[in-house]
Tab-separated table of C-alpha atoms in Angstrom:
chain	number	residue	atom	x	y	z
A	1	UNK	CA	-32.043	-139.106	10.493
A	2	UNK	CA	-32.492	-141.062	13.534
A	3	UNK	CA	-30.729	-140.260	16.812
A	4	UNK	CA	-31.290	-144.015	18.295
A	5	UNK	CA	-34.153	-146.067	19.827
A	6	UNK	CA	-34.269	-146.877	23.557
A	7	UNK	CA	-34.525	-150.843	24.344
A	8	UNK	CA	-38.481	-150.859	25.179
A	9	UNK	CA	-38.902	-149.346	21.556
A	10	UNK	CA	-39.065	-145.947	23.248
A	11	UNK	CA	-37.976	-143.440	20.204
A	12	UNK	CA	-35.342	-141.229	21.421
A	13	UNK	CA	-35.959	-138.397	18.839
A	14	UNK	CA	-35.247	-137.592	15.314
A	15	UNK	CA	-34.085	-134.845	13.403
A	16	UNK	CA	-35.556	-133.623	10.273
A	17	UNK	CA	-34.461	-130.678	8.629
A	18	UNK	CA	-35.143	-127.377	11.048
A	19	UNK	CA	-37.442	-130.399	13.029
A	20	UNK	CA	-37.197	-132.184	15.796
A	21	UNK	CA	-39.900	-135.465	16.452
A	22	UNK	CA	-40.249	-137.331	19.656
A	23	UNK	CA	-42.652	-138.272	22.484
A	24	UNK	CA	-44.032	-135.947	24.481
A	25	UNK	CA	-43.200	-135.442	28.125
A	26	UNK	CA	-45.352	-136.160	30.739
A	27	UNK	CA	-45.160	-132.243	31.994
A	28	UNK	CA	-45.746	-130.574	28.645
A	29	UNK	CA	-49.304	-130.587	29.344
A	30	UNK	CA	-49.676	-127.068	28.445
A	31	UNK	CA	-48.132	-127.617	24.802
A	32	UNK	CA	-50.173	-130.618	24.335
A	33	UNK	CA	-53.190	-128.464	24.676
A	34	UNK	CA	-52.312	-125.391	22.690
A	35	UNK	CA	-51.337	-127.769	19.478
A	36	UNK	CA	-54.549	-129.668	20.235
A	37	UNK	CA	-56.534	-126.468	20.364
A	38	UNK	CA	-54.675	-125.034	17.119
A	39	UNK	CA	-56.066	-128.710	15.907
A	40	UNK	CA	-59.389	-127.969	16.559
A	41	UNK	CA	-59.666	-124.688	14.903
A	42	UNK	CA	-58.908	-126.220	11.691
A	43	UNK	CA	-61.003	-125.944	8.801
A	44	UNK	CA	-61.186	-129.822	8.318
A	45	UNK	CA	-61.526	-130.495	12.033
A	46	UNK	CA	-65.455	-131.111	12.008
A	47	UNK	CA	-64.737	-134.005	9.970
A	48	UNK	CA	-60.857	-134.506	11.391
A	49	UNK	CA	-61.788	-135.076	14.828
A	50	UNK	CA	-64.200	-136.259	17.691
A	51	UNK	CA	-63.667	-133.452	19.767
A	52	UNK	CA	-64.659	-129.907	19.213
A	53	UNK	CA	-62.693	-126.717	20.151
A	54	UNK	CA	-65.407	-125.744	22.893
A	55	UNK	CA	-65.231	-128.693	24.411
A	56	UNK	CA	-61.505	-128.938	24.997
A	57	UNK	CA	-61.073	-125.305	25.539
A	58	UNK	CA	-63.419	-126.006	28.361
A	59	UNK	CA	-61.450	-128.897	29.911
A	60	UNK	CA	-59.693	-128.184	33.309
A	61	UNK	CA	-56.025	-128.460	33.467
A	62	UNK	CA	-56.344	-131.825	35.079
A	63	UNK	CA	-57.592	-133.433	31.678
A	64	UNK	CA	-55.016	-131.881	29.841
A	65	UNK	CA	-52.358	-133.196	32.336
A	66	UNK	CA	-53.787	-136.528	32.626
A	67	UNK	CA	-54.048	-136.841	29.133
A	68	UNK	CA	-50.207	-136.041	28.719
A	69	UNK	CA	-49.503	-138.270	31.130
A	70	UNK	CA	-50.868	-141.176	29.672
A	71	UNK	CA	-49.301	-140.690	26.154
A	72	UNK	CA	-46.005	-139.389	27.366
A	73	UNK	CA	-42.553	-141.316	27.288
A	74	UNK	CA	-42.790	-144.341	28.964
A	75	UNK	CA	-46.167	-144.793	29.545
A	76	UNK	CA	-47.884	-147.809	28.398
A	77	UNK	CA	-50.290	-148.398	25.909
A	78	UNK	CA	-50.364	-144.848	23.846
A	79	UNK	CA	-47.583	-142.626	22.673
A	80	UNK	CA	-48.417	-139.204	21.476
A	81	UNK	CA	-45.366	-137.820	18.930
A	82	UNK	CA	-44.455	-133.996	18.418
A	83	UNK	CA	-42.471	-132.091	15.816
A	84	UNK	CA	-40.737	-128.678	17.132
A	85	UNK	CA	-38.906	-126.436	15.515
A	86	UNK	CA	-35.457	-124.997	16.419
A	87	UNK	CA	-36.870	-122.435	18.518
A	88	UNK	CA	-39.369	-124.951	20.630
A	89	UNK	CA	-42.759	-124.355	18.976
A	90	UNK	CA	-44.729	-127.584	18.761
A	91	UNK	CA	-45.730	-127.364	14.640
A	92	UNK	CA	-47.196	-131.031	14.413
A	93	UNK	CA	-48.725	-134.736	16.144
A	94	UNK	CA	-49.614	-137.488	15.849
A	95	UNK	CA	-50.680	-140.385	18.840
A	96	UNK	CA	-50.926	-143.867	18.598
A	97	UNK	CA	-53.291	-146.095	20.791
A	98	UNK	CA	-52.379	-149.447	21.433
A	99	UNK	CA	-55.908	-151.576	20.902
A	100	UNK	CA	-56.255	-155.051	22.516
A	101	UNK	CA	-57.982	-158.150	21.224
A	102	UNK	CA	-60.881	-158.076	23.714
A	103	UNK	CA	-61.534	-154.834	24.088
A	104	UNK	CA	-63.499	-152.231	22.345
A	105	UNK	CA	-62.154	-149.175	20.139
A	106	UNK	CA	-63.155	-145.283	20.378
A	107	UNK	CA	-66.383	-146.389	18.590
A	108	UNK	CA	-67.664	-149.312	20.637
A	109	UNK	CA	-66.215	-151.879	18.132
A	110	UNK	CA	-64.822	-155.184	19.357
A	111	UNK	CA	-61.139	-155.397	18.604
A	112	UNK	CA	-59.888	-158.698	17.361
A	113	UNK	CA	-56.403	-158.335	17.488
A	114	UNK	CA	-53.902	-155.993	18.742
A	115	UNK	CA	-53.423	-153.545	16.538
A	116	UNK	CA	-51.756	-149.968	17.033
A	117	UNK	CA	-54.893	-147.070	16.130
A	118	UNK	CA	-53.687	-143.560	14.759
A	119	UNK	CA	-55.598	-140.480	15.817
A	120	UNK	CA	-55.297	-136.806	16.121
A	121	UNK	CA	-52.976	-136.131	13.317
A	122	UNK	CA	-52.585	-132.777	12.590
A	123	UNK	CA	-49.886	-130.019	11.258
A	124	UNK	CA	-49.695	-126.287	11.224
A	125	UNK	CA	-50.991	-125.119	8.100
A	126	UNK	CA	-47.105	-122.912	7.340
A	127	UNK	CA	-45.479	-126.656	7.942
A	128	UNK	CA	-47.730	-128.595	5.762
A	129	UNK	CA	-46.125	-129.866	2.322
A	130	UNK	CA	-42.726	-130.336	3.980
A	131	UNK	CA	-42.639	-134.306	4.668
A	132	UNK	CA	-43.316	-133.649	8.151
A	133	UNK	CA	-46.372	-135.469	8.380
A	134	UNK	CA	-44.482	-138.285	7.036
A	135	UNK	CA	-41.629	-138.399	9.993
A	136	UNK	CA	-44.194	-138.223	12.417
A	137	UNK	CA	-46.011	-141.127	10.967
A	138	UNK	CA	-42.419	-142.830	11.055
A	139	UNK	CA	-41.959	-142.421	14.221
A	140	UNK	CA	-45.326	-143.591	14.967
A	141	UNK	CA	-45.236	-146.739	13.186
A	142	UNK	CA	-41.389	-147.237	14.415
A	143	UNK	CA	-42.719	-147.164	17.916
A	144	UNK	CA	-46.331	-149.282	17.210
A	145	UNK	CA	-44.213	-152.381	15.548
A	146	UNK	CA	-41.675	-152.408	18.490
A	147	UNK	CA	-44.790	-152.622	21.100
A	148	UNK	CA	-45.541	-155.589	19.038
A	149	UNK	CA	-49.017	-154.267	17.150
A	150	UNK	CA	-49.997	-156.764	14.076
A	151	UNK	CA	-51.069	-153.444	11.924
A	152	UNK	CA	-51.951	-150.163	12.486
A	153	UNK	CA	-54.954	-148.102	11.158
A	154	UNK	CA	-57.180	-145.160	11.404
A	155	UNK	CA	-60.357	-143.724	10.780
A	156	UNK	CA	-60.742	-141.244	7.949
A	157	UNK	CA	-63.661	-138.976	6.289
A	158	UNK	CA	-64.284	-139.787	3.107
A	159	UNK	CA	-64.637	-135.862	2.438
A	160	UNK	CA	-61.362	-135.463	3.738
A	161	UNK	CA	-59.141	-135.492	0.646
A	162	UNK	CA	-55.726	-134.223	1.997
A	163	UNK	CA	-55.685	-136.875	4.266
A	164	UNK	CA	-57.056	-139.688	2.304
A	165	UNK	CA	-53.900	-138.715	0.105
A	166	UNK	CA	-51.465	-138.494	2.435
A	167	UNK	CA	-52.906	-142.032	4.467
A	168	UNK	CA	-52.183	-143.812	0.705
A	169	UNK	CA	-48.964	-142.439	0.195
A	170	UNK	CA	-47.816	-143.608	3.357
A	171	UNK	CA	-48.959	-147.015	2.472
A	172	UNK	CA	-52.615	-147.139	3.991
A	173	UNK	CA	-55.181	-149.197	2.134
A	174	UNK	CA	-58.738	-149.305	2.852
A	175	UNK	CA	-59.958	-151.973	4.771
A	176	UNK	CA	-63.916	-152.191	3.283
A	177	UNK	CA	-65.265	-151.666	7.265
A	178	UNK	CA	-66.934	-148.066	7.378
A	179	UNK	CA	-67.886	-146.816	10.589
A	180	UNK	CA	-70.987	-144.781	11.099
A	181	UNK	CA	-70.238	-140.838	11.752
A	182	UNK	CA	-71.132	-139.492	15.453
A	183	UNK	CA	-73.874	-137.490	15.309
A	184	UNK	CA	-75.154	-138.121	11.716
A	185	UNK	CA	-76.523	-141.491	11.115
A	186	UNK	CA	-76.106	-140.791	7.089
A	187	UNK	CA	-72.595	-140.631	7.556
A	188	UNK	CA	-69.666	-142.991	7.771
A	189	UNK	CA	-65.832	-142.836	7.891
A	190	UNK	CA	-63.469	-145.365	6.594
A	191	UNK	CA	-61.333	-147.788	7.782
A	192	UNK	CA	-57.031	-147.544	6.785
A	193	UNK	CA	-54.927	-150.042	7.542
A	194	UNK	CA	-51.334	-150.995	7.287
A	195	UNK	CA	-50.164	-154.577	7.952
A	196	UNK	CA	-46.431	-155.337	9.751
């Protein structure tokens, strides 16, 4: 059930059973890191994510803050989306990168039209299976079409089943572009999109 949308597109919040999803705050720096360090312990995040857990753990709090910042409420460009429970705990993300026609993506690419890109989805493990995933991508996608994106997509493992799964469910078709994997020139992720 949403509670409203702000006149930028901002989402306001919505609630979702014993959840609550909406953008982070540009001081919750602290949260943002514990979820994304929960993220990176994982068992899928070698192949979920670009980042490893020693690396982040080893970031100062100025990268965590400035990383907040720039995905928080009212910032431009990004939006990073958290579910909490009733009692405050931060169970689940998602963040959505605005891409411009010009520019390049995470991966060097060129970028040929503005799109909205998905990355660093991830929920607790004792929240998965509840449709949680799904709000957040709602809220995502709510937010991504009122910044005026022509689609969104992300970047998946091909190993990674759950997500593959989930991605089609929500309405994500591969695009036929693979990207080569980081690190392992054998390897390759693929393209989702989703068009307006």
């Amino acid at each position: 059930m949403s509670t409203g949308t702000a006149r930028s597109g901002e989402a306001v919040g919505t609630a979702f059973g014993e959840y609550a999803v909406r953008p982070v705050r540009a001081g919750e720096w602290a949260a943002v890191k514990a979820l994304r360090l929960a993220a990176l312990r994982d068992p899928v995040a070698d192949i979920a994510f670009l980042d490893t857990y020693e690396k982040a753990v080893a970031q100062p709090d100025t990268h965590w803050r400035e990383r907040t910042a720039r995905a928080a409420e009212g910032a431009d460009g990004m939006r990073q989306f958290i579910a909490g429970t009733a009692d405050g705990t931060w169970v689940g993300t998602v963040t959505v990168l605005v891409e411009e026609p010009g520019t390049t993506d995470l991966a060097g690419f060129p970028v040929e039209r503005r799109q909205g890109h998905l990355v660093g989805v991830f929920v607790r493990p004792g929240h998965r299976g509840k449709g949680l995933t799904e709000v957040l991508f709602e809220a995502a996608l709510e937010w991504a079409w009122a910044v005026g994106v022509e689609r969104v997509r992300l970047i998946v493992h091909p190993d990674n089943a759950r997500a593959l799964g989930f991605y089609r469910k929500a309405g994500f078709v591969e695009s036929g572009i693979t990207l080569p994997l980081a690190g392992n020139p054998d390897g390759h992720e693929l393209e989702m999109v989703i068009e307006r």
